């Protein structure tokens, strides 16, 4: 059964709530950090901080928000796209993208020992100056202990297709550098390229990269050499509009995917008075063989007049799943959290 346990509505002074990440506090609370835009404008470049809400009952109810990272702490107006990943010593850590005043981007983080008090700091960004996009829930720890992510790197002027670059930290996230491993589409698509990519470790020897495209699929590549390089880019099993996917390894070792499965294509009917990005329905899909095959679709949201995207997944103690996501209808861009109970038959 699906239950909408929270809506974080847009308001005149808070035009968007989205791109979040779940994690657990030392006292057992579930925490959810997300991008909270602090004006009525919901554009990516608008003012934005990282907000936090908490649940003490495994996601059934949620607190009011607090700000755990303010853009002004970093001398900018916008920080966004939260990704939680514990430090090696067990302390809590949330990474996010910093939109610099010169149009480039870097990475910052907040650290906490108790899930209540958070200390902000800049990560040292040892990469070429450029505009990078790293979406929510995109930082992972590899089997060798390194912190890793992937970014879409855009040309300095912001135009032209994006290239995926692999980024790692050898010092537990204090500093980041690229590995020289890059991915591009294997054909000429001059506008978008590979966008909002993710990394997912299938085994200690295989890391999976998925990225949204305008080509009706999530495209994929694999690294079998510790992110020194990638295999040739190809379409994955996931059909998709220009919208991201997220993956979660569950406690039973299966993999859960959340994404939009219906691509835009010639002849598809556009919706009237609604966004036309194709970001509906939002579905779950499960693999019980480490990504080799995937079950049929389980729908979370399917309103044809609303867009749903930028999901984040979390497994509760009783085996239920929380799915947070962005919801756009008319001028509003709210955040939703859906609870999918353990007894829900997500197909194998």
mmCIF file of C-alpha atoms in Angstrom, residues 28-32 53-63:
data_model
loop_
_atom_site.group_PDB
_atom_site.id
_atom_site.type_symbol
_atom_site.label_atom_id
_atom_site.label_comp_id
_atom_site.label_asym_id
_atom_site.label_seq_id
_atom_site.Cartn_x
_atom_site.Cartn_y
_atom_site.Cartn_z
ATOM 1 C CA UNK A 28 17.318 6.282 15.502
ATOM 2 C CA UNK A 29 15.415 9.154 13.880
ATOM 3 C CA UNK A 30 15.124 9.142 10.101
ATOM 4 C CA UNK A 31 16.472 12.420 8.696
ATOM 5 C CA UNK A 32 15.659 13.912 5.301
ATOM 6 C CA UNK A 53 13.262 17.380 8.692
ATOM 7 C CA UNK A 54 13.137 14.369 11.007
ATOM 8 C CA UNK A 55 10.859 11.464 11.816
ATOM 9 C CA UNK A 56 10.835 9.562 15.116
ATOM 10 C CA UNK A 57 8.262 6.981 13.966
ATOM 11 C CA UNK A 58 9.931 5.409 10.920
ATOM 12 C CA UNK A 59 8.532 7.941 8.458
ATOM 13 C CA UNK A 60 4.873 8.166 9.458
ATOM 14 C CA UNK A 61 5.144 11.778 10.670
ATOM 15 C CA UNK A 62 7.715 14.544 10.227
ATOM 16 C CA UNK A 63 8.976 17.600 12.086
#
